Amino acid sequence: MARSRLILDSGAVSAISEGDARALTWAKRATERGMLIGVPAPVFAETSTAHGLAATIHRAVRPKDTVLSTTLDIAVEAGVMRYRTRKTHATVDAIVVATAARYPGSIILTSDLKDIITFALERPDSRLTVRSV
């Protein structure tokens, strides 16, 4: 079984890169509990820019150590969740949850509680916890 992780969405990645105390505390707690931090690859599409912020984000979350690939199975599951919940605008959020579901017992750190919780309810078997930054 895959080890649980602290999964970051775009808002959480941005919060950590900006030095947000709440987000940094969650990352510290997760590390102290032996959890790995994970960022689904599409999150970097939402957080990367041509400006200096992108470099700050990449230093904050070290993508080479934390990036979680989006497989075909994850993409299809995210698409089905989007369809069932009628949240077609929230593709990356659905991918975040579908990715987290691969790591039962994970915590998703998000700035978008409403969409993430809606998708997480689609995967009760994964025992996902959702927390806000």
Coordinates of C-alpha atoms in Angstrom, one line a residue:
M1 CA 0.0 0.0 0.0
A2 CA 1.2 3.5 -0.9
R3 CA 2.3 5.7 2.0
S4 CA 0.0 8.6 2.9
R5 CA 1.1 12.0 1.8
L6 CA 0.4 15.7 2.3
I7 CA -0.9 16.5 -1.2
L8 CA -0.7 20.2 -2.2
D9 CA -3.0 21.9 -4.7
S10 CA -2.1 25.1 -6.5
G11 CA -3.2 27.4 -3.6
A12 CA -1.2 25.4 -1.1
V13 CA 1.9 25.5 -3.3
S14 CA 1.6 29.2 -3.7
A15 CA 1.0 29.7 0.0
I16 CA 4.2 27.7 0.9
S17 CA 6.2 29.7 -1.7
E18 CA 4.9 32.9 -0.2
G19 CA 5.9 31.8 3.3
D20 CA 2.4 31.5 4.6
A21 CA 2.6 30.3 8.3
R22 CA -0.4 28.0 8.2
A23 CA 0.8 26.2 5.0
L24 CA 4.4 25.9 6.3
T25 CA 3.1 24.5 9.6
W26 CA 1.1 21.8 7.7
A27 CA 4.2 20.9 5.7
K28 CA 6.3 20.7 8.9
R29 CA 3.7 18.6 10.7
A30 CA 3.5 16.2 7.8
T31 CA 7.2 15.8 7.6
E32 CA 7.4 15.2 11.4
R33 CA 4.8 12.5 11.0
G34 CA 6.9 10.8 8.4
M35 CA 4.5 11.8 5.5
L36 CA 5.9 12.6 2.1
I37 CA 4.8 15.8 0.4
G38 CA 3.3 15.4 -3.1
V39 CA 2.3 17.7 -5.8
P40 CA 0.4 16.4 -8.8
A41 CA 2.2 17.4 -12.0
P42 CA -0.7 19.5 -13.4
V43 CA -0.5 21.8 -10.3
F44 CA 2.7 23.1 -11.7
A45 CA 0.8 24.2 -14.9
E46 CA -1.3 26.4 -12.6
T47 CA 1.5 27.8 -10.6
S48 CA 4.3 28.3 -13.1
T49 CA 4.7 31.6 -14.8
A50 CA 7.3 33.5 -16.7
H51 CA 8.0 35.6 -13.6
G52 CA 10.1 35.2 -10.6
L53 CA 7.2 33.6 -8.6
A54 CA 7.7 30.3 -10.5
A55 CA 11.3 30.0 -9.4
T56 CA 10.2 30.7 -5.8
I57 CA 7.5 28.0 -6.0
H58 CA 10.0 25.5 -7.4
R59 CA 12.5 26.2 -4.7
A60 CA 9.7 25.9 -2.0
V61 CA 8.4 22.5 -3.0
R62 CA 11.4 21.0 -4.8
P63 CA 9.4 19.4 -7.7
K64 CA 12.1 16.8 -8.5
D65 CA 11.4 15.3 -5.0
T66 CA 7.6 15.8 -4.8
V67 CA 6.1 15.7 -8.2
L68 CA 3.4 13.0 -8.7
S69 CA 2.8 11.9 -12.3
T70 CA -0.7 12.0 -13.7
T71 CA -1.4 8.6 -15.3
L72 CA -4.1 7.7 -17.7
D73 CA -6.0 6.0 -14.8
I74 CA -5.8 9.2 -12.7
A75 CA -6.9 11.4 -15.6
V76 CA -9.9 9.2 -16.4
E77 CA -10.9 9.1 -12.8
A78 CA -10.7 12.9 -12.6
G79 CA -12.8 13.2 -15.7
V80 CA -15.5 10.9 -14.3
M81 CA -15.5 12.8 -11.0
R82 CA -15.9 16.1 -12.9
Y83 CA -18.8 14.7 -14.9
R84 CA -20.6 13.2 -11.9
T85 CA -20.3 16.4 -9.8
R86 CA -20.9 18.7 -12.7
K87 CA -17.7 20.6 -11.8
T88 CA -16.3 20.8 -15.3
H89 CA -14.3 23.9 -14.5
A90 CA -12.2 22.2 -11.8
T91 CA -10.0 19.8 -13.8
V92 CA -6.9 20.2 -11.8
D93 CA -8.8 20.0 -8.5
A94 CA -10.2 16.6 -9.7
I95 CA -6.7 15.5 -10.6
V96 CA -5.5 16.5 -7.2
V97 CA -8.1 14.3 -5.5
A98 CA -7.7 11.4 -7.9
T99 CA -4.0 11.5 -7.2
A100 CA -4.4 11.7 -3.5
A101 CA -6.8 8.7 -3.6
R102 CA -3.7 6.6 -4.7
Y103 CA -2.3 7.3 -1.2
P104 CA -5.0 6.4 1.3
G105 CA -5.1 8.4 4.5
S106 CA -3.6 11.4 2.8
I107 CA -4.2 15.0 3.7
I108 CA -5.0 17.5 0.9
L109 CA -3.9 21.0 1.6
T110 CA -6.0 23.4 -0.5
S111 CA -7.2 27.0 -0.9
D112 CA -10.4 25.6 -2.7
L113 CA -12.2 23.7 0.0
K114 CA -15.5 23.5 -1.8
D115 CA -14.3 21.8 -5.0
I116 CA -11.8 19.6 -3.3
I117 CA -14.3 18.3 -0.7
T118 CA -16.8 17.7 -3.4
F119 CA -14.3 15.5 -5.2
A120 CA -13.0 13.8 -2.1
L121 CA -16.6 12.7 -1.2
E122 CA -16.5 10.7 -4.5
R123 CA -13.6 8.6 -2.9
P124 CA -14.7 7.8 0.7
D125 CA -12.7 4.6 0.5
S126 CA -9.5 6.6 0.3
R127 CA -10.0 8.2 3.8
L128 CA -8.8 11.6 2.5
T129 CA -8.7 14.6 4.8
V130 CA -9.0 18.1 3.4
R131 CA -7.5 21.1 5.1
S132 CA -7.5 24.8 4.2
V133 CA -4.5 27.1 3.8

